[in-house]
XYZ file of C-alpha atoms in Angstrom:
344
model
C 37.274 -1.262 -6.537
C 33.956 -3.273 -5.889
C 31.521 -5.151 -7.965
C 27.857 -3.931 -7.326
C 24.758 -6.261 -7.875
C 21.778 -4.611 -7.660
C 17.919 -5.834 -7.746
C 15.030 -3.100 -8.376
C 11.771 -3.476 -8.355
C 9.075 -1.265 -9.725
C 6.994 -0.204 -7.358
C 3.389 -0.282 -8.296
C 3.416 -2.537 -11.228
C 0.912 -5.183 -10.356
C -1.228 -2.008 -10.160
C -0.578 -0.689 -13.739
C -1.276 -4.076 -14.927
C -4.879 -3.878 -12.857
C -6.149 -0.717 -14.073
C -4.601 -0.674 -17.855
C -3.962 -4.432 -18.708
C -0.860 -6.698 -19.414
C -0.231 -5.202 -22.475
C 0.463 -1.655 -20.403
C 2.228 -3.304 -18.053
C 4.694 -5.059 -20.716
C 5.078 -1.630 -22.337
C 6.315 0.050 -18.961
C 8.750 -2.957 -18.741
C 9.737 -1.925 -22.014
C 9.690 1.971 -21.226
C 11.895 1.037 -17.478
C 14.342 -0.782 -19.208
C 15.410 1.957 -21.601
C 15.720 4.341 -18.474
C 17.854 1.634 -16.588
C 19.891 1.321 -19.683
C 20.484 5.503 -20.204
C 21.714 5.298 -16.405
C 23.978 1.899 -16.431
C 24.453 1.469 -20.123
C 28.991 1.076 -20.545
C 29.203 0.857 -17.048
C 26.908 -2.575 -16.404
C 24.930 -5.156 -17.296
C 21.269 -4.911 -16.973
C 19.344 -8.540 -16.921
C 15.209 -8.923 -16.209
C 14.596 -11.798 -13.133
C 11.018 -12.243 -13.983
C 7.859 -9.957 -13.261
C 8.614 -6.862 -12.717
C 12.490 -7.709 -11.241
C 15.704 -6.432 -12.835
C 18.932 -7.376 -11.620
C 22.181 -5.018 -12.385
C 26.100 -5.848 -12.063
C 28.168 -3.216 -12.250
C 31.963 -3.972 -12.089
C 34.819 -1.830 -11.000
C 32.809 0.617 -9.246
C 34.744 2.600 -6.726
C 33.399 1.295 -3.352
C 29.947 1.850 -1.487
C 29.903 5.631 -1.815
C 30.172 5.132 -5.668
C 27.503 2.350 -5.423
C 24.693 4.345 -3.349
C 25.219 7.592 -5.713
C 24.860 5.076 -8.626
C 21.412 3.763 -7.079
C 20.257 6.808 -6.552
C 20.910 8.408 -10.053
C 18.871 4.858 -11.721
C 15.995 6.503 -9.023
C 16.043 9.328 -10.284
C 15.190 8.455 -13.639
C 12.301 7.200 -12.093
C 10.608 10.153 -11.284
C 9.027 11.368 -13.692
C 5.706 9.778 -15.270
C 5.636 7.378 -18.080
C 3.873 7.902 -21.145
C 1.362 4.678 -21.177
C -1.442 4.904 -24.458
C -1.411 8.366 -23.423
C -1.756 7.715 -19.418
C 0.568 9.747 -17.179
C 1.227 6.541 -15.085
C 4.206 7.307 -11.827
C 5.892 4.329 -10.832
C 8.860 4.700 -8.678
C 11.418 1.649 -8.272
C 13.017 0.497 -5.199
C 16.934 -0.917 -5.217
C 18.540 -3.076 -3.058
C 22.526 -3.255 -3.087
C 25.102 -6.112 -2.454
C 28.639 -5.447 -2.560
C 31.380 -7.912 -3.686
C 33.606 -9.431 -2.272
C 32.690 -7.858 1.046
C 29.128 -9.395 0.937
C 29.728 -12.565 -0.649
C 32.110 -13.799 -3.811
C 29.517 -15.949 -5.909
C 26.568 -14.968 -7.664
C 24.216 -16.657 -5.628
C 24.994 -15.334 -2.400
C 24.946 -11.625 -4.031
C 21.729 -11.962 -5.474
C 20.342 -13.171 -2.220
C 21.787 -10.401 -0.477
C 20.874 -7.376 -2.664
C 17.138 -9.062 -2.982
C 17.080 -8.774 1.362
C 18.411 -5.206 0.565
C 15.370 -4.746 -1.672
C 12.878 -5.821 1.166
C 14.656 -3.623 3.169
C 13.965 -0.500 0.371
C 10.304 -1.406 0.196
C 9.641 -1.118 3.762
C 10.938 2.378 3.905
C 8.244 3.067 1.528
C 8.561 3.679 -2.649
C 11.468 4.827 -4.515
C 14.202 3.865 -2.121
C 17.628 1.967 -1.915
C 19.188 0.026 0.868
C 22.503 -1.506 0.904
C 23.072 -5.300 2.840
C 24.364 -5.292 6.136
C 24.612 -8.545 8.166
C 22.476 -6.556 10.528
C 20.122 -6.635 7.537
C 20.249 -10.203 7.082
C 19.565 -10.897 10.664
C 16.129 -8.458 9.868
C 15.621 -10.054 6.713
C 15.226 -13.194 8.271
C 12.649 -11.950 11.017
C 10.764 -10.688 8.344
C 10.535 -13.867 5.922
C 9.634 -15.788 8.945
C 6.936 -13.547 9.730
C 5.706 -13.323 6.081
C 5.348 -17.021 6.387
C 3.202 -17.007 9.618
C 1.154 -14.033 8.364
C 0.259 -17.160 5.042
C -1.295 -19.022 7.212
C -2.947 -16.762 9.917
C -6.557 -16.427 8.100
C -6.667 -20.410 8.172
C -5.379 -20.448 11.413
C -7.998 -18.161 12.781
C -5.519 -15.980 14.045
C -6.984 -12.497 12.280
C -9.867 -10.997 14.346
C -12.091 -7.368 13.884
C -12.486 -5.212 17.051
C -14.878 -2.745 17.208
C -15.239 0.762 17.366
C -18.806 2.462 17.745
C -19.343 6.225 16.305
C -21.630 8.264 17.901
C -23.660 11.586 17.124
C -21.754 14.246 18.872
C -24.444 14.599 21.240
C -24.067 11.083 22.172
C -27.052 9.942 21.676
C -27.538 8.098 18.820
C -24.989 5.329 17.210
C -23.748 6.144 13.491
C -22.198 3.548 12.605
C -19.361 0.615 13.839
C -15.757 0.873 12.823
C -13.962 -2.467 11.841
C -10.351 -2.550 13.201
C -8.227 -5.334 11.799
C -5.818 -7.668 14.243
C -3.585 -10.168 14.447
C -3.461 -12.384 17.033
C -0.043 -13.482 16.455
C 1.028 -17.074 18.883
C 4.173 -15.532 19.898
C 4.073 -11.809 19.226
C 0.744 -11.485 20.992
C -1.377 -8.398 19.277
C -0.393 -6.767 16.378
C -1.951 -3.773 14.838
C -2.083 -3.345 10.657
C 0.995 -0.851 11.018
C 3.047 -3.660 11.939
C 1.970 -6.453 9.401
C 0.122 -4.595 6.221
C 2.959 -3.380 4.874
C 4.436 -6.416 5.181
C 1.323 -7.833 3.179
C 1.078 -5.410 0.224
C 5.095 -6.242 -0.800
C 4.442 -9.698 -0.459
C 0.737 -10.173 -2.199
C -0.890 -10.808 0.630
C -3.346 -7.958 0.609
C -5.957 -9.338 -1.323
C -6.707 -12.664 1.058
C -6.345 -10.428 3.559
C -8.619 -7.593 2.634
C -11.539 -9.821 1.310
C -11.527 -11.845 4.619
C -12.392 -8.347 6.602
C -14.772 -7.356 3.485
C -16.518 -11.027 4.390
C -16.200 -10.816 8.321
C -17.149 -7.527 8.960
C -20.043 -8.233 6.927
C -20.965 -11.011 8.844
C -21.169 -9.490 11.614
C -23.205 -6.716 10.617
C -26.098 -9.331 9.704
C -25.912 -10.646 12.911
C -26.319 -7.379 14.809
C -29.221 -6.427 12.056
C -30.815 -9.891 13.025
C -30.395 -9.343 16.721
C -32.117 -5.423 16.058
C -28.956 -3.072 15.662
C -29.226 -1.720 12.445
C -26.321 0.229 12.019
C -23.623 0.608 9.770
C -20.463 -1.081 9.659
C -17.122 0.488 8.154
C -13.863 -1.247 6.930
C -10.755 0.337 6.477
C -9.465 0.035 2.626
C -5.361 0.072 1.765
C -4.337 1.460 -1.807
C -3.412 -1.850 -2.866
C -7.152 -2.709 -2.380
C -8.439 0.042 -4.258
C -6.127 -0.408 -7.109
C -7.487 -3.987 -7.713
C -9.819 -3.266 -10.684
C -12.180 -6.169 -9.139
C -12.473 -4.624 -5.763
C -16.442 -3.618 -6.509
C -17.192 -7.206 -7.169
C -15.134 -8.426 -4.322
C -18.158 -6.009 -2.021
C -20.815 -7.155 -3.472
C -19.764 -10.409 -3.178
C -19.432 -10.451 0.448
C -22.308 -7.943 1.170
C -24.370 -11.015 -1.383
C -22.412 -13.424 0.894
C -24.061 -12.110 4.074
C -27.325 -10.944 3.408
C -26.498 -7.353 3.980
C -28.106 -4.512 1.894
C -24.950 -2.162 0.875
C -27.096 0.571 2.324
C -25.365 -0.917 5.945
C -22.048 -0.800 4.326
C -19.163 1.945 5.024
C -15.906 2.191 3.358
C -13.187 4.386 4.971
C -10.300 5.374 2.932
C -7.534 7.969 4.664
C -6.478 11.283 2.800
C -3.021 9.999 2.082
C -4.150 6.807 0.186
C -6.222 9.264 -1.981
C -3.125 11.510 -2.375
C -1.112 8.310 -3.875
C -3.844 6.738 -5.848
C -3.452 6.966 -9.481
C -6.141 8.400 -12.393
C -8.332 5.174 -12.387
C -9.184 6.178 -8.150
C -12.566 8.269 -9.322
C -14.052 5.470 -11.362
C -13.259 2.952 -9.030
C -14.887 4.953 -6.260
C -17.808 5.656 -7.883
C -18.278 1.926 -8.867
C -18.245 1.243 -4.815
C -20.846 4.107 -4.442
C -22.990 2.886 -7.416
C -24.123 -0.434 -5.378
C -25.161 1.990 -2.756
C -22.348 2.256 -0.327
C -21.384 4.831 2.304
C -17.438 6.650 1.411
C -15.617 8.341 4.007
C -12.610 9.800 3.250
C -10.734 9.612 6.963
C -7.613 10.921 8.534
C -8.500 14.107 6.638
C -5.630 16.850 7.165
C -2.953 14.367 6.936
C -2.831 14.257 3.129
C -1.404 16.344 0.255
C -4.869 16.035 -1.464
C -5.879 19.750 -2.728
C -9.474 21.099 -1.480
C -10.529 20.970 -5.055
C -9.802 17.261 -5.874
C -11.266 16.231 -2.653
C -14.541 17.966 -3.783
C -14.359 16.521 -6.947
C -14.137 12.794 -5.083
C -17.855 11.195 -4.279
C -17.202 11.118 -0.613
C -20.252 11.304 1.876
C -19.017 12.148 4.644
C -14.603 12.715 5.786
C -13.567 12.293 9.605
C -11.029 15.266 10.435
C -7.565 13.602 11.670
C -7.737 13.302 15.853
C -4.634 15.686 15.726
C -6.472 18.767 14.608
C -9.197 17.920 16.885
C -7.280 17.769 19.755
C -5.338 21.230 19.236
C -7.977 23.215 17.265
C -8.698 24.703 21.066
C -5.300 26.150 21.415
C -3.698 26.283 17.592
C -4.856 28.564 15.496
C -3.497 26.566 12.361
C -5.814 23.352 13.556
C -8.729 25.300 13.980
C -8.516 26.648 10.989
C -8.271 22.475 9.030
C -10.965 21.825 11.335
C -12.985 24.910 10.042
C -12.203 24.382 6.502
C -13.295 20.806 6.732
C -16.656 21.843 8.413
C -17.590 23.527 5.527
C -16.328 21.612 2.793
C-alpha cells in the first residue's frame, strides 16, 4: 500500500469570481468541497491551500492503479454544473498525483511533486489528472523557467505583432489587418501563442499580456491612419480575456490611448472559445460591440457551437476555418460547412 497526496485545482474559478463576484466564488468553494468530501470522505483527508487549491492525502491506498481510479472518480463529480444564485456555472477541476514513498517520504517534497503533477493536468487542458514522474519534474522545471522569462518579456521588449492583411476576394481592395502575437524568445528564437498562451492563462499572465496587444495593435493602427491607410486592425481574443468582466474598459482604454475611433477596431474570437464560454459571453460581447467595434467569430467549423446560438451571438462577420476551404473542392462534407456558413 501507498499514501496518495493529491492537489486539484478548479479550473475556471478566477472566472466565476469575474462574472458573479467573490461571494459566488466563496459559495462554489463551499459547493466543491462537499463534492470532494462525498468522494474522499473515510478514506482521506481533504485540506484547502489557499485560492482555489485543495490538497488531499489519502493513506493506504492500494498502489497507482488505485490512486488514478480515485482521481478520476473526485473528476467526475465535477461534471456536472453547480447551482450558483440560480446560475448553471461548469467548472471542471484538474488533479495532480504524488505517490509515497516512491516519490518522496516528507510532506514537503509530496506536495511539491503532486503541485508539478497539477501543471502537468492543466496543460492537457480542463478536467484532467497527471501523476509525477521524474520525467515530469525534469518538464516541470522547463516550464517554471519559462513562466519566469515569459514575466519579464513585455518589459524586455521581447513580444512583437506581425501582420496579416485581408483582402476582398477579388483582390482588390484591403479589409482589414490581422494582429498576430510573438515572442521573440533570447534562446528559443520565435514562438507562436500555441506554445506560450497556455502557459499564460494557468499562470495569470493573460491579462498583461492581452492588454499590451489591445495597446500595440492600436498603436499601430493610428500610425497607418496618420500615414493614409485607413483600415481596420483585428486582435485575436483568448477566453480568459473575454471572461474578465473589465475587458470593455480595457478597449476603450487603449483605443482612448491611441487616438483610434473603435470604428477601426476588429475583435476576432474562434468558434471553440465561444463553445467554452460561459452565460455572461452575450453581454460581454455586446458591451465590445456597443462602443462600436467590428466581431468576427473565426475558425468557424471547428467548434461545437450550434447554428442557432451562433445566430443568436452579435457577430458581423465569421471567417470559415482554412480546412473547409481547402477541401470544399473535393469533400462533399466541407462544401457543405462552407455553404452553410455562406448563408448564415
Amino acid at each position: 500500500a501507498v499514501t496518495a497526496v493529491m492537489m486539484l485545482d478548479l479550473d475556471g474559478f478566477k472566472q466565476v469570481n469575474d462574472l458573479y463576484g467573490h461571494q459566488a466564488g466563496d459559495r462554489l468553494l463551499r459547493l466543491a468541497s462537499g463534492r470532494l468530501s462525498a468522494v474522499v470522505s473515510g478514506t482521506g483527508t481533504i485540506a484547502r491551500m489557499g485560492g482555489d487549491e485543495f490538497a488531499i492525502v489519502v493513506p493506504e491506498i492500494e498502489g497507482s492503479e488505485r490512486a488514478a481510479e480515485l482521481a478520476a472518480c473526485i473528476l467526475q463529480g465535477f461534471t456536472s454544473p453547480f447551482d450558483i444564485d440560480g446560475n448553471n456555472v461548469h467548472v471542471l477541476a484538474s488533479i495532480g498525483v504524488a505517490l509515497a514513498p516512491e516519490n518522496g517520504t516528507d510532506a514537503e517534497s509530496l506536495l511539491l511533486r503532486a503541485d508539478q503533477s497539477l501543471y502537468e493536468a492543466k496543460s492537457f487542458g480542463r478536467g484532467r489528472f497527471s501523476m509525477f514522474s521524474e520525467e515530469l519534474s525534469t518538464e516541470q522545471q522547463n516550464r517554471s523557467r519559462l513562466e519566469r522569462e515569459l514575466r519579464l518579456a513585455i518589459d524586455a521588449g521581447q513580444l512583437h505583432l506581425c501582420f496579416q492583411p485581408r483582402y476582398t476576394l477579388s483582390g482588390q481592395a484591403l479589409v482589414a489587418v490581422e494582429s498576430l502575437l510573438r515572442w521573440r524568445h533570447p534562446t528559443l528564437g520565435t514562438l507562436v501563442p500555441g506554445d506560450f498562451l497556455p502557459l499564460a492563462e494557468t499562470t495569470g499572465l493573460t491579462t498583461p499580456i492581452g492588454r499590451w496587444v489591445l495597446k500595440e495593435a492600436s498603436a499601430h493602427a493610428r500610425l497607418w491612419q496618420d500615414s493614409g491607410l485607413r483600415t481596420r486592425i483585428a486582435v485575436n481574443m483568448s477566453l480568459a480575456q473575454l471572461n474578465q468582466h473589465d475587458i470593455a474598459r480595457q478597449v476603450l482604454e487603449a483605443l482612448d490611448q491611441a487616438g483610434l475611433g473603435p470604428e477601426r477596431f476588429e475583435i476576432e474570437i474562434s468558434e471553440p472559445v465561444i463553445s467554452a464560454a460561459g452565460p455572461g459571453l452575450v453581454g460581454q460581447l455586446q458591451r465590445i460591440k456597443g462602443l462600436g467595434i467590428h466581431l468576427v467569430l473565426d475558425n468557424f467549423g471547428t467548434g461545437a457551437t450550434s447554428l442557432e446560438r451562433i445566430k443568436s451571438l452579435p457577430f458581423d462577420r465569421l471567417k470559415i476555418d482554412r480546412r473547409f476551404i481547402r477541401g470544399m473542392q473535393s469533400d462533399p462534407t466541407d462544401w457543405a460547412v462552407v455553404k452553410s456558413a455562406i448563408t448564415l
